[in-house]
């Protein structure tokens, strides 16, 4: 009989990196002959496929009663246990693989699954187990205060700049503390060495932390590698959210001093400000929000892309996909970004240093012919393949 794996994530559609990983993982595991189920929150935007189990929807928005129900869910209430145990009993998984489960679902599922004898694996897409505000950002700057003392989220009010939201985040962190989590989780998947290092700083056991990089869907990987043969055009690009922690201000400061074309794709709270600030610069073009096809085209035709983040990026798919398309990357030396940019596929610079970034941009524009786009794509497609991913994941599912 095929082994059964239940993947758990609070949403099940292409909402962000974690959801894309879950969708790709289901396809990969199914292709390998495993029986795969999905447990998620009941949400109208979710994909409709066989084998999906749901918990009742909750929302922080709306009436006071709805907010109380949301708060209850973070601690495992609001109908979650009944829904999860029904799914568990019906599907009878050998492995329960948690992904993003805080807030709309709950870490309580780890205890329920572990108590019924399933192996529990948890992929860490963000820093929630270390930082109650998820991001390790304190008013826009990297912060590690809560790694060892969660009360800082209350003192700083750094979760949504709200006392109420920060208080709820503290209660959640206190309830699902490190000791409780480690007792109920058999293995943590850290998509980057950086994430593993941060978890060690937070006191988590070394033996439970395993580095398994994200992977690209095989069909998409083949298409990206094929597109690496497309001729590059005379521009470089940024693709992502226009917000403070993403370092776009540093990128634009550097770009404004250079004679090279920058195409910026994405939207966010700083869009209007940036459009006004650089309205007279002919070398900076704001494209707004693009669809997946447009992003792919922009990515593969660019001379290179820039990842200027000033926050603890974990294992960004945008960098992985760029490399699989044969497009070099300039990345800030922060978080898991430098791990992805191996020699011959890009450059790194000191985070927040516009002068050093400008030098890297100039180097890439003037001497980009040194980069072998097809070789970059071939190496990345193997490194970030589903096969390489599962070779490391399988022993965590089924240890000998």
Tab-separated table of C-alpha atoms in Angstrom:
chain	number	residue	atom	x	y	z
A	1	UNK	CA	0.000	0.000	0.000
A	2	UNK	CA	1.288	3.473	-0.895
A	3	UNK	CA	2.376	5.705	1.964
A	4	UNK	CA	0.023	8.583	2.733
A	5	UNK	CA	1.180	12.154	3.218
A	6	UNK	CA	-1.074	14.979	4.402
A	7	UNK	CA	0.180	18.441	3.406
A	8	UNK	CA	-1.127	21.235	5.635
A	9	UNK	CA	-1.180	24.924	4.713
A	10	UNK	CA	-3.604	27.711	5.576
A	11	UNK	CA	-4.366	28.494	1.902
A	12	UNK	CA	-4.249	26.323	-1.207
A	13	UNK	CA	-3.815	28.504	-4.268
A	14	UNK	CA	-0.895	30.434	-5.796
A	15	UNK	CA	-0.968	33.145	-3.130
A	16	UNK	CA	2.756	33.251	-2.384
A	17	UNK	CA	5.934	31.222	-2.193
A	18	UNK	CA	4.720	28.806	0.489
A	19	UNK	CA	1.555	27.953	-1.431
A	20	UNK	CA	3.502	27.407	-4.667
A	21	UNK	CA	5.837	25.047	-2.791
A	22	UNK	CA	2.869	23.067	-1.427
A	23	UNK	CA	1.175	22.802	-4.830
A	24	UNK	CA	4.422	21.690	-6.480
A	25	UNK	CA	5.106	19.241	-3.656
A	26	UNK	CA	1.704	17.623	-4.050
A	27	UNK	CA	2.294	17.146	-7.775
A	28	UNK	CA	5.753	15.702	-7.186
A	29	UNK	CA	4.690	13.274	-4.455
A	30	UNK	CA	1.710	12.117	-6.492
A	31	UNK	CA	3.949	11.471	-9.507
A	32	UNK	CA	6.154	9.302	-7.267
A	33	UNK	CA	3.217	7.111	-6.288
A	34	UNK	CA	2.357	8.476	-2.852
A	35	UNK	CA	-1.205	9.175	-1.773
A	36	UNK	CA	-1.386	12.879	-0.978
A	37	UNK	CA	-4.063	14.816	0.851
A	38	UNK	CA	-4.386	18.537	1.526
A	39	UNK	CA	-5.676	20.129	4.721
A	40	UNK	CA	-6.384	23.851	4.480
A	41	UNK	CA	-8.832	26.531	5.550
A	42	UNK	CA	-12.106	26.672	3.633
A	43	UNK	CA	-11.533	29.658	1.351
A	44	UNK	CA	-13.255	30.605	-1.891
A	45	UNK	CA	-10.029	31.205	-3.786
A	46	UNK	CA	-8.566	27.753	-3.121
A	47	UNK	CA	-7.946	25.261	-5.903
A	48	UNK	CA	-10.650	22.633	-6.250
A	49	UNK	CA	-9.060	19.183	-6.444
A	50	UNK	CA	-9.758	15.711	-5.048
A	51	UNK	CA	-8.345	14.909	-1.627
A	52	UNK	CA	-8.777	18.341	-0.051
A	53	UNK	CA	-9.976	18.599	3.554
A	54	UNK	CA	-10.896	21.932	5.134
A	55	UNK	CA	-11.374	23.730	8.432
A	56	UNK	CA	-14.065	26.425	8.756
A	57	UNK	CA	-12.969	29.833	7.481
A	58	UNK	CA	-12.018	32.519	9.995
A	59	UNK	CA	-11.089	36.169	9.471
A	60	UNK	CA	-9.527	38.896	11.588
A	61	UNK	CA	-11.728	41.406	9.769
A	62	UNK	CA	-15.379	42.024	10.574
A	63	UNK	CA	-17.354	42.018	13.814
A	64	UNK	CA	-15.971	41.628	17.318
A	65	UNK	CA	-17.335	38.087	17.336
A	66	UNK	CA	-15.441	37.254	14.166
A	67	UNK	CA	-12.243	38.603	15.674
A	68	UNK	CA	-12.766	36.480	18.797
A	69	UNK	CA	-13.263	33.444	16.590
A	70	UNK	CA	-10.018	34.255	14.762
A	71	UNK	CA	-8.191	34.581	18.093
A	72	UNK	CA	-9.613	31.234	19.181
A	73	UNK	CA	-8.378	29.618	15.957
A	74	UNK	CA	-4.767	30.668	16.631
A	75	UNK	CA	-4.954	28.528	19.788
A	76	UNK	CA	-6.552	25.567	18.025
A	77	UNK	CA	-10.231	26.439	18.412
A	78	UNK	CA	-13.076	27.620	16.157
A	79	UNK	CA	-13.825	24.104	14.898
A	80	UNK	CA	-10.275	23.229	13.920
A	81	UNK	CA	-9.813	20.098	16.011
A	82	UNK	CA	-13.050	18.513	14.825
A	83	UNK	CA	-12.202	19.234	11.171
A	84	UNK	CA	-8.587	18.102	11.432
A	85	UNK	CA	-9.349	14.875	13.273
A	86	UNK	CA	-12.097	14.006	10.789
A	87	UNK	CA	-9.574	14.484	7.986
A	88	UNK	CA	-6.926	12.518	9.882
A	89	UNK	CA	-9.254	9.590	10.576
A	90	UNK	CA	-10.527	9.483	6.993
A	91	UNK	CA	-7.154	9.854	5.260
A	92	UNK	CA	-5.020	8.025	7.872
A	93	UNK	CA	-1.706	9.705	6.962
A	94	UNK	CA	1.690	8.227	7.729
A	95	UNK	CA	3.199	11.704	7.558
A	96	UNK	CA	1.687	15.104	8.349
A	97	UNK	CA	3.762	17.827	6.665
A	98	UNK	CA	3.001	21.287	8.052
A	99	UNK	CA	3.799	24.442	6.102
A	100	UNK	CA	2.294	27.878	6.949
A	101	UNK	CA	-0.242	27.052	9.657
A	102	UNK	CA	-0.263	29.940	12.129
A	103	UNK	CA	-3.333	32.174	12.531
A	104	UNK	CA	-5.795	30.742	10.008
A	105	UNK	CA	-4.981	27.223	11.182
A	106	UNK	CA	-2.855	26.422	14.250
A	107	UNK	CA	0.287	24.586	15.429
A	108	UNK	CA	-2.076	22.543	17.635
A	109	UNK	CA	-2.347	20.155	14.681
A	110	UNK	CA	1.217	19.006	15.335
A	111	UNK	CA	0.180	17.666	18.740
A	112	UNK	CA	-2.969	16.013	17.439
A	113	UNK	CA	-1.096	14.290	14.601
A	114	UNK	CA	1.877	13.322	16.753
A	115	UNK	CA	-0.429	11.902	19.389
A	116	UNK	CA	-2.017	9.625	16.793
A	117	UNK	CA	1.339	8.232	15.693
A	118	UNK	CA	1.938	10.170	12.480
A	119	UNK	CA	5.394	11.530	11.726
A	120	UNK	CA	5.264	15.329	11.831
A	121	UNK	CA	7.488	17.397	9.526
A	122	UNK	CA	7.334	21.205	9.404
A	123	UNK	CA	8.735	23.384	6.600
A	124	UNK	CA	9.745	26.832	7.870
A	125	UNK	CA	8.723	29.338	5.204
A	126	UNK	CA	9.008	32.276	7.608
A	127	UNK	CA	10.408	33.100	11.054
A	128	UNK	CA	7.199	32.764	13.086
A	129	UNK	CA	8.695	30.230	15.506
A	130	UNK	CA	11.362	32.798	16.388
A	131	UNK	CA	9.558	36.101	15.843
A	132	UNK	CA	5.875	36.538	16.835
A	133	UNK	CA	5.601	39.136	14.042
A	134	UNK	CA	6.847	36.594	11.443
A	135	UNK	CA	9.418	38.798	9.741
A	136	UNK	CA	12.261	39.547	12.196
A	137	UNK	CA	11.615	43.221	11.443
A	138	UNK	CA	11.239	45.925	14.052
A	139	UNK	CA	9.741	48.988	12.352
A	140	UNK	CA	11.410	48.090	9.073
A	141	UNK	CA	14.817	46.968	10.343
A	142	UNK	CA	16.135	43.429	11.058
A	143	UNK	CA	15.606	42.419	14.701
A	144	UNK	CA	16.302	39.262	16.740
A	145	UNK	CA	15.114	40.392	20.196
A	146	UNK	CA	12.258	37.873	20.356
A	147	UNK	CA	14.460	34.858	19.647
A	148	UNK	CA	14.936	34.443	23.379
A	149	UNK	CA	12.374	36.835	24.913
A	150	UNK	CA	9.005	36.989	23.174
A	151	UNK	CA	7.735	39.873	25.339
A	152	UNK	CA	9.580	42.300	23.068
A	153	UNK	CA	6.709	42.042	20.569
A	154	UNK	CA	4.506	43.662	23.231
A	155	UNK	CA	7.005	46.357	24.125
A	156	UNK	CA	7.735	47.271	20.514
A	157	UNK	CA	4.203	46.723	19.133
A	158	UNK	CA	5.950	45.558	15.976
A	159	UNK	CA	3.223	43.223	14.698
A	160	UNK	CA	1.115	45.358	12.372
A	161	UNK	CA	2.050	48.346	14.592
A	162	UNK	CA	-0.923	47.315	16.727
A	163	UNK	CA	-1.075	46.687	20.474
A	164	UNK	CA	-3.958	44.207	20.045
A	165	UNK	CA	-2.324	42.278	17.199
A	166	UNK	CA	1.008	42.213	19.035
A	167	UNK	CA	-0.694	40.963	22.199
A	168	UNK	CA	-2.358	38.137	20.283
A	169	UNK	CA	0.968	37.276	18.662
A	170	UNK	CA	2.588	37.119	22.107
A	171	UNK	CA	-0.158	34.838	23.475
A	172	UNK	CA	0.272	32.562	20.464
A	173	UNK	CA	4.067	32.450	20.874
A	174	UNK	CA	3.734	31.745	24.599
A	175	UNK	CA	1.263	28.913	24.008
A	176	UNK	CA	3.224	27.275	21.194
A	177	UNK	CA	6.636	27.701	22.799
A	178	UNK	CA	9.865	26.060	21.683
A	179	UNK	CA	9.680	23.179	24.156
A	180	UNK	CA	6.119	22.304	23.154
A	181	UNK	CA	6.892	22.529	19.446
A	182	UNK	CA	9.991	20.351	19.635
A	183	UNK	CA	8.091	17.648	21.532
A	184	UNK	CA	5.494	17.419	18.784
A	185	UNK	CA	7.574	17.892	15.609
A	186	UNK	CA	9.948	15.179	14.392
A	187	UNK	CA	11.842	17.251	11.815
A	188	UNK	CA	12.017	20.852	10.656
A	189	UNK	CA	12.741	21.627	6.998
A	190	UNK	CA	14.874	24.772	6.739
A	191	UNK	CA	14.918	25.986	3.105
A	192	UNK	CA	18.215	27.780	3.727
A	193	UNK	CA	21.333	27.431	5.849
A	194	UNK	CA	20.518	30.899	7.132
A	195	UNK	CA	17.156	29.736	8.461
A	196	UNK	CA	18.843	26.808	10.204
A	197	UNK	CA	21.339	29.171	11.801
A	198	UNK	CA	18.558	31.445	13.074
A	199	UNK	CA	16.690	28.472	14.547
A	200	UNK	CA	19.858	27.431	16.363
A	201	UNK	CA	20.124	30.965	17.751
A	202	UNK	CA	16.588	30.538	19.051
A	203	UNK	CA	17.582	27.414	20.959
A	204	UNK	CA	16.103	24.740	18.706
A	205	UNK	CA	17.771	21.313	18.685
A	206	UNK	CA	20.421	20.912	15.993
A	207	UNK	CA	19.419	17.329	15.220
A	208	UNK	CA	15.900	18.305	14.174
A	209	UNK	CA	16.933	21.062	11.743
A	210	UNK	CA	17.487	19.924	8.136
A	211	UNK	CA	18.365	22.139	5.168
A	212	UNK	CA	16.259	21.307	2.105
A	213	UNK	CA	16.188	24.031	-0.554
A	214	UNK	CA	12.981	24.871	-2.424
A	215	UNK	CA	12.554	23.359	-5.868
A	216	UNK	CA	11.061	24.283	-9.221
A	217	UNK	CA	8.208	22.347	-10.769
A	218	UNK	CA	9.805	20.034	-13.407
A	219	UNK	CA	7.635	21.334	-16.252
A	220	UNK	CA	8.411	24.942	-15.387
A	221	UNK	CA	12.101	24.137	-14.876
A	222	UNK	CA	12.329	22.625	-18.360
A	223	UNK	CA	10.607	25.656	-19.867
A	224	UNK	CA	12.865	28.071	-17.991
A	225	UNK	CA	16.010	26.224	-19.066
A	226	UNK	CA	14.794	26.200	-22.658
A	227	UNK	CA	14.209	29.954	-22.447
A	228	UNK	CA	17.802	30.505	-21.333
A	229	UNK	CA	18.658	30.432	-25.033
A	230	UNK	CA	16.587	33.587	-25.632
A	231	UNK	CA	18.723	36.634	-26.424
A	232	UNK	CA	19.069	39.059	-23.528
A	233	UNK	CA	17.848	42.615	-23.952
A	234	UNK	CA	19.548	45.785	-22.775
A	235	UNK	CA	17.960	46.192	-19.337
A	236	UNK	CA	18.036	44.769	-15.817
A	237	UNK	CA	15.042	44.259	-13.576
A	238	UNK	CA	13.554	44.089	-10.123
A	239	UNK	CA	10.493	41.899	-9.566
A	240	UNK	CA	8.679	42.065	-6.243
A	241	UNK	CA	6.890	44.116	-3.649
A	242	UNK	CA	7.603	47.840	-3.411
A	243	UNK	CA	7.999	48.177	0.329
A	244	UNK	CA	10.666	49.380	2.721
A	245	UNK	CA	12.072	46.009	3.760
A	246	UNK	CA	12.580	44.889	0.164
A	247	UNK	CA	15.376	47.428	-0.330
A	248	UNK	CA	13.877	48.956	-3.469
A	249	UNK	CA	14.769	52.457	-2.250
A	250	UNK	CA	18.443	51.455	-2.185
A	251	UNK	CA	18.165	49.956	-5.673
A	252	UNK	CA	16.519	53.084	-7.089
A	253	UNK	CA	19.110	55.307	-5.440
A	254	UNK	CA	21.852	53.301	-7.157
A	255	UNK	CA	19.999	53.094	-10.471
A	256	UNK	CA	19.397	56.851	-10.587
A	257	UNK	CA	23.156	57.462	-10.813
A	258	UNK	CA	23.662	55.072	-13.762
A	259	UNK	CA	22.984	55.222	-17.530
A	260	UNK	CA	21.395	51.762	-17.697
A	261	UNK	CA	17.730	50.812	-18.077
A	262	UNK	CA	15.973	49.401	-14.995
A	263	UNK	CA	12.511	47.837	-15.274
A	264	UNK	CA	10.627	47.559	-11.985
A	265	UNK	CA	7.756	45.069	-11.817
A	266	UNK	CA	5.404	44.917	-8.844
A	267	UNK	CA	3.266	47.062	-6.590
A	268	UNK	CA	3.211	48.037	-2.959
A	269	UNK	CA	2.885	50.855	-0.437
A	270	UNK	CA	5.830	52.827	-1.861
A	271	UNK	CA	4.748	52.743	-5.514
A	272	UNK	CA	3.227	56.241	-5.618
A	273	UNK	CA	6.201	57.748	-3.787
A	274	UNK	CA	8.720	56.117	-6.134
A	275	UNK	CA	6.803	57.150	-9.251
A	276	UNK	CA	6.865	60.787	-8.116
A	277	UNK	CA	10.474	60.690	-6.991
A	278	UNK	CA	11.819	59.223	-10.246
A	279	UNK	CA	9.291	60.613	-12.718
A	280	UNK	CA	11.999	62.527	-14.591
A	281	UNK	CA	14.472	59.655	-14.830
A	282	UNK	CA	14.237	58.028	-18.297
A	283	UNK	CA	16.258	55.006	-17.181
A	284	UNK	CA	13.773	53.836	-14.521
A	285	UNK	CA	10.514	52.316	-15.724
A	286	UNK	CA	7.721	51.199	-13.379
A	287	UNK	CA	5.676	48.411	-14.957
A	288	UNK	CA	3.211	47.839	-12.116
A	289	UNK	CA	1.776	44.433	-11.281
A	290	UNK	CA	2.410	41.808	-13.975
A	291	UNK	CA	0.872	38.390	-14.494
A	292	UNK	CA	2.922	35.185	-14.375
A	293	UNK	CA	3.548	35.092	-18.139
A	294	UNK	CA	4.704	38.715	-18.199
A	295	UNK	CA	7.000	38.166	-15.203
A	296	UNK	CA	8.553	35.132	-16.864
A	297	UNK	CA	9.201	37.080	-20.051
A	298	UNK	CA	10.717	40.019	-18.157
A	299	UNK	CA	12.876	37.666	-16.118
A	300	UNK	CA	14.353	35.666	-18.967
A	301	UNK	CA	15.055	38.661	-21.250
A	302	UNK	CA	16.768	40.757	-18.570
A	303	UNK	CA	20.557	40.966	-18.563
A	304	UNK	CA	20.250	40.230	-14.832
A	305	UNK	CA	17.837	40.727	-11.958
A	306	UNK	CA	18.462	42.422	-8.617
A	307	UNK	CA	17.315	41.112	-5.221
A	308	UNK	CA	18.028	44.117	-2.939
A	309	UNK	CA	16.155	42.932	0.177
A	310	UNK	CA	16.939	44.453	3.558
A	311	UNK	CA	15.131	41.758	5.502
A	312	UNK	CA	15.864	38.112	6.290
A	313	UNK	CA	14.792	36.518	3.007
A	314	UNK	CA	14.674	32.770	3.474
A	315	UNK	CA	14.940	30.967	0.129
A	316	UNK	CA	13.327	33.281	-2.445
A	317	UNK	CA	11.771	31.519	-5.421
A	318	UNK	CA	12.316	34.663	-7.506
A	319	UNK	CA	16.083	34.125	-7.346
A	320	UNK	CA	15.786	30.396	-8.008
A	321	UNK	CA	13.534	30.937	-11.025
A	322	UNK	CA	15.827	33.620	-12.443
A	323	UNK	CA	18.813	31.291	-12.253
A	324	UNK	CA	16.843	28.445	-13.833
A	325	UNK	CA	16.084	30.836	-16.708
A	326	UNK	CA	19.817	31.472	-17.095
A	327	UNK	CA	19.541	35.035	-15.783
A	328	UNK	CA	22.303	36.095	-13.355
A	329	UNK	CA	21.375	37.730	-10.053
A	330	UNK	CA	22.789	40.591	-8.001
A	331	UNK	CA	21.742	40.019	-4.403
A	332	UNK	CA	22.131	41.717	-1.047
A	333	UNK	CA	24.213	39.839	1.487
A	334	UNK	CA	21.405	39.143	3.931
A	335	UNK	CA	19.325	36.110	4.845
A	336	UNK	CA	19.460	33.153	2.497
A	337	UNK	CA	20.145	35.195	-0.656
A	338	UNK	CA	23.960	34.752	-0.802
A	339	UNK	CA	23.607	30.948	-0.591
A	340	UNK	CA	21.823	30.925	-3.933
A	341	UNK	CA	24.308	33.094	-5.824
A	342	UNK	CA	27.231	30.760	-6.438
A	343	UNK	CA	30.357	31.818	-8.398
A	344	UNK	CA	29.567	32.367	-12.053
A	345	UNK	CA	25.878	33.138	-11.620
A	346	UNK	CA	25.921	36.634	-10.142
A	347	UNK	CA	27.293	39.043	-7.569
A	348	UNK	CA	26.509	40.064	-3.989
A	349	UNK	CA	26.890	43.390	-2.205
A	350	UNK	CA	26.623	44.737	1.342
A	351	UNK	CA	22.944	45.102	2.196
A	352	UNK	CA	21.776	48.729	1.991
A	353	UNK	CA	24.964	49.974	0.316
A	354	UNK	CA	23.798	51.860	-2.792
A	355	UNK	CA	27.352	52.696	-3.874
A	356	UNK	CA	28.467	49.043	-3.860
A	357	UNK	CA	25.242	48.027	-5.585
A	358	UNK	CA	25.861	50.611	-8.337
A	359	UNK	CA	29.340	49.133	-8.848
A	360	UNK	CA	27.856	45.635	-9.195
A	361	UNK	CA	25.262	46.872	-11.703
A	362	UNK	CA	27.968	48.549	-13.758
A	363	UNK	CA	30.114	45.416	-13.659
A	364	UNK	CA	27.213	43.250	-14.861
A	365	UNK	CA	26.128	45.643	-17.602
A	366	UNK	CA	29.633	46.246	-18.915
A	367	UNK	CA	30.966	42.696	-18.596
A	368	UNK	CA	27.836	40.548	-18.697
A	369	UNK	CA	29.219	38.535	-21.604
A	370	UNK	CA	31.365	36.713	-19.063
A	371	UNK	CA	28.253	34.911	-17.859
A	372	UNK	CA	27.193	31.718	-19.639
A	373	UNK	CA	23.400	31.879	-19.489
A	374	UNK	CA	22.834	28.301	-20.612
A	375	UNK	CA	25.380	26.986	-18.103
A	376	UNK	CA	23.688	28.963	-15.316
A	377	UNK	CA	20.329	27.470	-16.294
A	378	UNK	CA	21.662	23.925	-16.521
A	379	UNK	CA	23.382	24.092	-13.125
A	380	UNK	CA	20.380	25.720	-11.434
A	381	UNK	CA	17.873	23.300	-12.976
A	382	UNK	CA	19.787	20.379	-11.468
A	383	UNK	CA	20.441	22.076	-8.127
A	384	UNK	CA	16.820	23.139	-7.644
A	385	UNK	CA	15.212	20.051	-9.168
A	386	UNK	CA	12.373	18.043	-7.663
A	387	UNK	CA	14.695	15.017	-7.646
A	388	UNK	CA	17.334	16.808	-5.552
A	389	UNK	CA	14.640	18.108	-3.196
A	390	UNK	CA	13.032	14.730	-2.581
A	391	UNK	CA	16.375	12.996	-2.053
A	392	UNK	CA	16.736	15.139	1.094
A	393	UNK	CA	13.051	15.146	2.065
A	394	UNK	CA	12.420	11.382	1.882
A	395	UNK	CA	14.612	10.474	4.905
A	396	UNK	CA	12.702	13.041	6.965
A	397	UNK	CA	9.417	11.398	6.003
A	398	UNK	CA	10.575	7.797	6.327
A	399	UNK	CA	13.742	7.506	8.452
A	400	UNK	CA	15.369	4.080	8.396
